[in-house]
């Protein structure tokens, strides 16, 4: 975990600025006073930034990553402990993402008088944590199996798939959409927990069998 903090590129800490143009162009739509929409937008935004920081902390070529893994495994740690640290670091990147993103929102709201009605509630915070683990959990098994380039591409495509389909799913009259509307936090938390648990198991199995 300490290694990931030390080797993280400094530019990753400015990742929330990537969404500045989005907020400036969509401020009317996201300041309509609709708490559900605001929570989803905030949750997806923070979750994506946390995923971006998780992904960027693993940025390596195949050969350099093998060398790093050899060095890490030369320490008195098991391969499963390395995987556990990776998944715990998702929460660390989420905390950093949340606070930097919070500063950005407060600056836009109180300094530049943008997004005047946008509020950050507990639901948005919990959604952001779930989305961060959901996206990162898809990234890691693919990363350990196929490498950084493939896993990062799949993760970004997944994010856009979620953002484009979430609104359509909520607008449907299916049983799944009703559950999401009535229990959004619980539903997404269960999905995130299931995906993260499966991802952790798969990543550990793949990493344990990889020859470095």
PDB file of C-alpha atoms in Angstrom:
ATOM      1  CA  UNK A   1       0.000   0.000   0.000  1.00  0.00           C
ATOM      2  CA  UNK A   2       2.834   2.377   0.857  1.00  0.00           C
ATOM      3  CA  UNK A   3       4.507   1.500  -2.434  1.00  0.00           C
ATOM      4  CA  UNK A   4       1.378   2.487  -4.379  1.00  0.00           C
ATOM      5  CA  UNK A   5       1.215   5.833  -2.556  1.00  0.00           C
ATOM      6  CA  UNK A   6       4.871   6.584  -3.251  1.00  0.00           C
ATOM      7  CA  UNK A   7       4.778   5.521  -6.895  1.00  0.00           C
ATOM      8  CA  UNK A   8       1.460   7.165  -7.778  1.00  0.00           C
ATOM      9  CA  UNK A   9       1.996   9.858 -10.392  1.00  0.00           C
ATOM     10  CA  UNK A  10       1.375  13.356  -9.056  1.00  0.00           C
ATOM     11  CA  UNK A  11      -0.872  14.174 -12.008  1.00  0.00           C
ATOM     12  CA  UNK A  12      -3.390  11.597 -10.749  1.00  0.00           C
ATOM     13  CA  UNK A  13      -4.207  13.809  -7.763  1.00  0.00           C
ATOM     14  CA  UNK A  14      -5.572  16.426 -10.156  1.00  0.00           C
ATOM     15  CA  UNK A  15      -7.962  13.889 -11.730  1.00  0.00           C
ATOM     16  CA  UNK A  16     -11.115  15.628 -10.370  1.00  0.00           C
ATOM     17  CA  UNK A  17     -10.330  18.538 -12.696  1.00  0.00           C
ATOM     18  CA  UNK A  18     -11.124  16.181 -15.584  1.00  0.00           C
ATOM     19  CA  UNK A  19     -14.810  16.659 -14.762  1.00  0.00           C
ATOM     20  CA  UNK A  20     -14.666  20.431 -14.417  1.00  0.00           C
ATOM     21  CA  UNK A  21     -15.751  20.963 -18.035  1.00  0.00           C
ATOM     22  CA  UNK A  22     -18.646  18.540 -17.497  1.00  0.00           C
ATOM     23  CA  UNK A  23     -19.981  20.492 -14.520  1.00  0.00           C
ATOM     24  CA  UNK A  24     -19.623  23.835 -16.261  1.00  0.00           C
ATOM     25  CA  UNK A  25     -21.526  22.594 -19.320  1.00  0.00           C
ATOM     26  CA  UNK A  26     -24.200  20.655 -17.407  1.00  0.00           C
ATOM     27  CA  UNK A  27     -24.700  22.876 -14.370  1.00  0.00           C
ATOM     28  CA  UNK A  28     -28.360  23.598 -15.196  1.00  0.00           C
ATOM     29  CA  UNK A  29     -29.250  19.917 -15.531  1.00  0.00           C
ATOM     30  CA  UNK A  30     -27.532  18.843 -12.302  1.00  0.00           C
ATOM     31  CA  UNK A  31     -28.830  21.778 -10.255  1.00  0.00           C
ATOM     32  CA  UNK A  32     -32.505  20.991 -10.698  1.00  0.00           C
ATOM     33  CA  UNK A  33     -32.946  20.099  -7.025  1.00  0.00           C
ATOM     34  CA  UNK A  34     -33.548  16.413  -7.780  1.00  0.00           C
ATOM     35  CA  UNK A  35     -31.748  14.619  -4.926  1.00  0.00           C
ATOM     36  CA  UNK A  36     -31.762  11.227  -6.654  1.00  0.00           C
ATOM     37  CA  UNK A  37     -30.129  12.569  -9.827  1.00  0.00           C
ATOM     38  CA  UNK A  38     -27.601  14.552  -7.802  1.00  0.00           C
ATOM     39  CA  UNK A  39     -26.671  11.482  -5.743  1.00  0.00           C
ATOM     40  CA  UNK A  40     -26.174   9.352  -8.849  1.00  0.00           C
ATOM     41  CA  UNK A  41     -24.107  12.037 -10.605  1.00  0.00           C
ATOM     42  CA  UNK A  42     -21.977  12.612  -7.520  1.00  0.00           C
ATOM     43  CA  UNK A  43     -21.599   8.870  -6.869  1.00  0.00           C
ATOM     44  CA  UNK A  44     -20.577   8.063 -10.438  1.00  0.00           C
ATOM     45  CA  UNK A  45     -18.212  11.022 -10.619  1.00  0.00           C
ATOM     46  CA  UNK A  46     -16.321  10.282  -7.398  1.00  0.00           C
ATOM     47  CA  UNK A  47     -16.391   6.554  -8.141  1.00  0.00           C
ATOM     48  CA  UNK A  48     -14.861   7.132 -11.565  1.00  0.00           C
ATOM     49  CA  UNK A  49     -12.118   9.391 -10.189  1.00  0.00           C
ATOM     50  CA  UNK A  50     -11.279   6.782  -7.522  1.00  0.00           C
ATOM     51  CA  UNK A  51     -11.181   4.148 -10.257  1.00  0.00           C
ATOM     52  CA  UNK A  52      -8.960   6.383 -12.377  1.00  0.00           C
ATOM     53  CA  UNK A  53      -6.509   6.755  -9.482  1.00  0.00           C
ATOM     54  CA  UNK A  54      -6.591   2.995  -8.849  1.00  0.00           C
ATOM     55  CA  UNK A  55      -5.961   2.313 -12.516  1.00  0.00           C
ATOM     56  CA  UNK A  56      -3.218   4.932 -12.790  1.00  0.00           C
ATOM     57  CA  UNK A  57      -1.392   3.543  -9.746  1.00  0.00           C
ATOM     58  CA  UNK A  58      -0.987   0.296 -11.727  1.00  0.00           C
ATOM     59  CA  UNK A  59       0.281   2.001 -14.882  1.00  0.00           C
ATOM     60  CA  UNK A  60       3.238  -0.044 -16.127  1.00  0.00           C
ATOM     61  CA  UNK A  61       4.574  -1.874 -19.098  1.00  0.00           C
ATOM     62  CA  UNK A  62       4.470  -5.632 -18.868  1.00  0.00           C
ATOM     63  CA  UNK A  63       8.192  -6.002 -18.174  1.00  0.00           C
ATOM     64  CA  UNK A  64       8.396  -3.232 -15.558  1.00  0.00           C
ATOM     65  CA  UNK A  65       5.368  -4.664 -13.753  1.00  0.00           C
ATOM     66  CA  UNK A  66       6.974  -8.112 -13.604  1.00  0.00           C
ATOM     67  CA  UNK A  67      10.106  -6.540 -12.155  1.00  0.00           C
ATOM     68  CA  UNK A  68       8.086  -4.653  -9.529  1.00  0.00           C
ATOM     69  CA  UNK A  69       6.230  -7.819  -8.568  1.00  0.00           C
ATOM     70  CA  UNK A  70       9.510  -9.698  -8.198  1.00  0.00           C
ATOM     71  CA  UNK A  71      10.799  -6.983  -5.868  1.00  0.00           C
ATOM     72  CA  UNK A  72       7.598  -6.956  -3.804  1.00  0.00           C
ATOM     73  CA  UNK A  73       7.538 -10.732  -3.509  1.00  0.00           C
ATOM     74  CA  UNK A  74      11.153 -10.712  -2.343  1.00  0.00           C
ATOM     75  CA  UNK A  75       9.808  -9.126   0.842  1.00  0.00           C
ATOM     76  CA  UNK A  76       8.312 -11.308   3.606  1.00  0.00           C
ATOM     77  CA  UNK A  77       4.786 -11.071   2.150  1.00  0.00           C
ATOM     78  CA  UNK A  78       2.568 -13.653   0.487  1.00  0.00           C
ATOM     79  CA  UNK A  79       0.926 -13.192  -2.888  1.00  0.00           C
ATOM     80  CA  UNK A  80      -2.507 -13.045  -1.284  1.00  0.00           C
ATOM     81  CA  UNK A  81      -1.271 -10.225   0.983  1.00  0.00           C
ATOM     82  CA  UNK A  82      -0.233  -8.281  -2.124  1.00  0.00           C
ATOM     83  CA  UNK A  83      -3.733  -8.725  -3.572  1.00  0.00           C
ATOM     84  CA  UNK A  84      -5.329  -7.745  -0.266  1.00  0.00           C
ATOM     85  CA  UNK A  85      -3.275  -4.546  -0.232  1.00  0.00           C
ATOM     86  CA  UNK A  86      -4.398  -3.728  -3.776  1.00  0.00           C
ATOM     87  CA  UNK A  87      -8.060  -4.025  -2.824  1.00  0.00           C
ATOM     88  CA  UNK A  88      -7.600  -2.037   0.398  1.00  0.00           C
ATOM     89  CA  UNK A  89      -5.936   0.697  -1.648  1.00  0.00           C
ATOM     90  CA  UNK A  90      -9.192   1.168  -3.559  1.00  0.00           C
ATOM     91  CA  UNK A  91     -10.658   2.616  -0.339  1.00  0.00           C
ATOM     92  CA  UNK A  92      -7.608   4.881   0.085  1.00  0.00           C
ATOM     93  CA  UNK A  93      -7.929   6.225  -3.460  1.00  0.00           C
ATOM     94  CA  UNK A  94     -11.649   6.728  -2.834  1.00  0.00           C
ATOM     95  CA  UNK A  95     -10.944   8.824   0.269  1.00  0.00           C
ATOM     96  CA  UNK A  96      -8.452  10.983  -1.654  1.00  0.00           C
ATOM     97  CA  UNK A  97     -10.875  11.260  -4.571  1.00  0.00           C
ATOM     98  CA  UNK A  98     -13.780  12.162  -2.285  1.00  0.00           C
ATOM     99  CA  UNK A  99     -11.986  15.006  -0.521  1.00  0.00           C
ATOM    100  CA  UNK A 100     -10.405  16.507  -3.645  1.00  0.00           C
ATOM    101  CA  UNK A 101     -13.758  16.258  -5.423  1.00  0.00           C
ATOM    102  CA  UNK A 102     -15.498  17.805  -2.403  1.00  0.00           C
ATOM    103  CA  UNK A 103     -13.104  20.751  -2.539  1.00  0.00           C
ATOM    104  CA  UNK A 104     -13.865  21.170  -6.251  1.00  0.00           C
ATOM    105  CA  UNK A 105     -17.637  21.188  -5.644  1.00  0.00           C
ATOM    106  CA  UNK A 106     -17.374  23.645  -2.732  1.00  0.00           C
ATOM    107  CA  UNK A 107     -15.178  25.934  -4.845  1.00  0.00           C
ATOM    108  CA  UNK A 108     -17.631  25.911  -7.748  1.00  0.00           C
ATOM    109  CA  UNK A 109     -20.606  26.398  -5.452  1.00  0.00           C
ATOM    110  CA  UNK A 110     -19.438  29.074  -3.019  1.00  0.00           C
ATOM    111  CA  UNK A 111     -16.603  30.843  -4.838  1.00  0.00           C
ATOM    112  CA  UNK A 112     -17.896  30.911  -8.421  1.00  0.00           C
ATOM    113  CA  UNK A 113     -21.626  30.593  -7.559  1.00  0.00           C
ATOM    114  CA  UNK A 114     -22.056  27.565  -9.815  1.00  0.00           C
ATOM    115  CA  UNK A 115     -24.159  24.488  -8.957  1.00  0.00           C
ATOM    116  CA  UNK A 116     -26.043  26.522  -6.286  1.00  0.00           C
ATOM    117  CA  UNK A 117     -28.535  23.757  -5.420  1.00  0.00           C
ATOM    118  CA  UNK A 118     -26.173  20.795  -5.568  1.00  0.00           C
ATOM    119  CA  UNK A 119     -25.733  19.135  -2.191  1.00  0.00           C
ATOM    120  CA  UNK A 120     -23.607  16.172  -1.143  1.00  0.00           C
ATOM    121  CA  UNK A 121     -25.517  13.739   1.037  1.00  0.00           C
ATOM    122  CA  UNK A 122     -24.905  10.390   2.668  1.00  0.00           C
ATOM    123  CA  UNK A 123     -26.547   8.520  -0.224  1.00  0.00           C
ATOM    124  CA  UNK A 124     -24.214  10.095  -2.774  1.00  0.00           C
ATOM    125  CA  UNK A 125     -21.227   9.277  -0.584  1.00  0.00           C
ATOM    126  CA  UNK A 126     -22.209   5.623  -0.219  1.00  0.00           C
ATOM    127  CA  UNK A 127     -22.947   5.351  -3.940  1.00  0.00           C
ATOM    128  CA  UNK A 128     -19.521   6.759  -4.771  1.00  0.00           C
ATOM    129  CA  UNK A 129     -17.837   4.168  -2.538  1.00  0.00           C
ATOM    130  CA  UNK A 130     -19.793   1.329  -4.160  1.00  0.00           C
ATOM    131  CA  UNK A 131     -19.076   2.558  -7.691  1.00  0.00           C
ATOM    132  CA  UNK A 132     -15.357   2.908  -6.898  1.00  0.00           C
ATOM    133  CA  UNK A 133     -15.159  -0.729  -5.809  1.00  0.00           C
ATOM    134  CA  UNK A 134     -17.397  -1.917  -8.634  1.00  0.00           C
ATOM    135  CA  UNK A 135     -15.269  -0.342 -11.374  1.00  0.00           C
ATOM    136  CA  UNK A 136     -11.935  -1.229  -9.758  1.00  0.00           C
ATOM    137  CA  UNK A 137     -13.042  -4.805  -9.121  1.00  0.00           C
ATOM    138  CA  UNK A 138     -13.693  -5.271 -12.818  1.00  0.00           C
ATOM    139  CA  UNK A 139     -10.260  -3.787 -13.560  1.00  0.00           C
ATOM    140  CA  UNK A 140      -8.058  -5.973 -11.353  1.00  0.00           C
ATOM    141  CA  UNK A 141      -8.691  -9.544 -12.578  1.00  0.00           C
ATOM    142  CA  UNK A 142      -8.368  -8.424 -16.198  1.00  0.00           C
ATOM    143  CA  UNK A 143      -5.242  -6.475 -15.298  1.00  0.00           C
ATOM    144  CA  UNK A 144      -3.527  -9.463 -13.696  1.00  0.00           C
ATOM    145  CA  UNK A 145      -4.565 -11.743 -16.559  1.00  0.00           C
ATOM    146  CA  UNK A 146      -4.189  -9.587 -19.685  1.00  0.00           C
ATOM    147  CA  UNK A 147      -2.245  -6.509 -18.619  1.00  0.00           C
ATOM    148  CA  UNK A 148      -2.825  -2.818 -18.030  1.00  0.00           C
ATOM    149  CA  UNK A 149      -3.889  -1.712 -21.494  1.00  0.00           C
ATOM    150  CA  UNK A 150      -6.763  -4.188 -21.849  1.00  0.00           C
ATOM    151  CA  UNK A 151      -8.017  -3.759 -18.274  1.00  0.00           C
ATOM    152  CA  UNK A 152      -8.004   0.048 -18.401  1.00  0.00           C
ATOM    153  CA  UNK A 153      -9.934   0.050 -21.671  1.00  0.00           C
ATOM    154  CA  UNK A 154     -12.551  -2.373 -20.316  1.00  0.00           C
ATOM    155  CA  UNK A 155     -12.923  -0.304 -17.131  1.00  0.00           C
ATOM    156  CA  UNK A 156     -13.517   2.939 -19.015  1.00  0.00           C
ATOM    157  CA  UNK A 157     -16.010   1.261 -21.350  1.00  0.00           C
ATOM    158  CA  UNK A 158     -17.820  -0.159 -18.310  1.00  0.00           C
ATOM    159  CA  UNK A 159     -18.099   3.318 -16.788  1.00  0.00           C
ATOM    160  CA  UNK A 160     -19.716   4.747 -19.909  1.00  0.00           C
ATOM    161  CA  UNK A 161     -21.986   1.705 -20.138  1.00  0.00           C
ATOM    162  CA  UNK A 162     -23.177   2.262 -16.565  1.00  0.00           C
ATOM    163  CA  UNK A 163     -23.742   5.994 -17.070  1.00  0.00           C
ATOM    164  CA  UNK A 164     -25.665   5.476 -20.303  1.00  0.00           C
ATOM    165  CA  UNK A 165     -27.821   2.612 -19.073  1.00  0.00           C
ATOM    166  CA  UNK A 166     -28.535   3.710 -15.493  1.00  0.00           C
ATOM    167  CA  UNK A 167     -31.113   6.320 -16.447  1.00  0.00           C
ATOM    168  CA  UNK A 168     -32.804   3.973 -18.917  1.00  0.00           C
ATOM    169  CA  UNK A 169     -32.969   1.226 -16.311  1.00  0.00           C
ATOM    170  CA  UNK A 170     -34.592   3.521 -13.758  1.00  0.00           C
ATOM    171  CA  UNK A 171     -37.173   4.587 -16.354  1.00  0.00           C
ATOM    172  CA  UNK A 172     -38.306   1.026 -17.054  1.00  0.00           C
ATOM    173  CA  UNK A 173     -41.195  -0.651 -15.245  1.00  0.00           C
ATOM    174  CA  UNK A 174     -39.367  -3.913 -14.666  1.00  0.00           C
ATOM    175  CA  UNK A 175     -38.947  -5.501 -11.252  1.00  0.00           C
ATOM    176  CA  UNK A 176     -35.240  -4.640 -11.234  1.00  0.00           C
ATOM    177  CA  UNK A 177     -35.887  -0.950 -11.867  1.00  0.00           C
ATOM    178  CA  UNK A 178     -38.505  -0.876  -9.066  1.00  0.00           C
ATOM    179  CA  UNK A 179     -36.004  -2.408  -6.638  1.00  0.00           C
ATOM    180  CA  UNK A 180     -33.358   0.127  -7.688  1.00  0.00           C
ATOM    181  CA  UNK A 181     -35.780   3.010  -7.219  1.00  0.00           C
ATOM    182  CA  UNK A 182     -37.013   1.827  -3.812  1.00  0.00           C
ATOM    183  CA  UNK A 183     -33.687   0.578  -2.448  1.00  0.00           C
ATOM    184  CA  UNK A 184     -30.896   2.125  -4.574  1.00  0.00           C
ATOM    185  CA  UNK A 185     -28.135   2.054  -1.953  1.00  0.00           C
ATOM    186  CA  UNK A 186     -28.866  -1.469  -0.774  1.00  0.00           C
ATOM    187  CA  UNK A 187     -29.144  -2.793  -4.332  1.00  0.00           C
ATOM    188  CA  UNK A 188     -25.886  -1.283  -5.543  1.00  0.00           C
ATOM    189  CA  UNK A 189     -24.114  -2.213  -2.294  1.00  0.00           C
ATOM    190  CA  UNK A 190     -25.101  -5.878  -2.729  1.00  0.00           C
ATOM    191  CA  UNK A 191     -23.968  -5.891  -6.373  1.00  0.00           C
ATOM    192  CA  UNK A 192     -20.683  -4.163  -5.480  1.00  0.00           C
ATOM    193  CA  UNK A 193     -20.008  -6.574  -2.612  1.00  0.00           C
ATOM    194  CA  UNK A 194     -20.695  -9.597  -4.807  1.00  0.00           C
ATOM    195  CA  UNK A 195     -18.553  -8.325  -7.689  1.00  0.00           C
ATOM    196  CA  UNK A 196     -15.726  -7.247  -5.357  1.00  0.00           C
ATOM    197  CA  UNK A 197     -15.671 -10.594  -3.553  1.00  0.00           C
ATOM    198  CA  UNK A 198     -15.576 -12.537  -6.821  1.00  0.00           C
ATOM    199  CA  UNK A 199     -12.952 -10.160  -8.205  1.00  0.00           C
ATOM    200  CA  UNK A 200     -10.734 -10.552  -5.121  1.00  0.00           C
ATOM    201  CA  UNK A 201     -10.903 -14.341  -5.385  1.00  0.00           C
ATOM    202  CA  UNK A 202     -10.148 -14.344  -9.135  1.00  0.00           C
ATOM    203  CA  UNK A 203      -7.296 -11.828  -8.783  1.00  0.00           C
ATOM    204  CA  UNK A 204      -5.739 -13.865  -6.003  1.00  0.00           C
ATOM    205  CA  UNK A 205      -5.947 -17.085  -8.022  1.00  0.00           C
ATOM    206  CA  UNK A 206      -4.472 -15.461 -11.129  1.00  0.00           C
ATOM    207  CA  UNK A 207      -1.698 -13.690  -9.209  1.00  0.00           C
ATOM    208  CA  UNK A 208      -0.822 -16.825  -7.264  1.00  0.00           C
ATOM    209  CA  UNK A 209      -0.301 -18.811 -10.481  1.00  0.00           C
ATOM    210  CA  UNK A 210       1.594 -16.130 -12.417  1.00  0.00           C
ATOM    211  CA  UNK A 211       5.279 -16.730 -12.974  1.00  0.00           C
ATOM    212  CA  UNK A 212       7.258 -13.552 -12.427  1.00  0.00           C
TER     213      UNK A 212
END
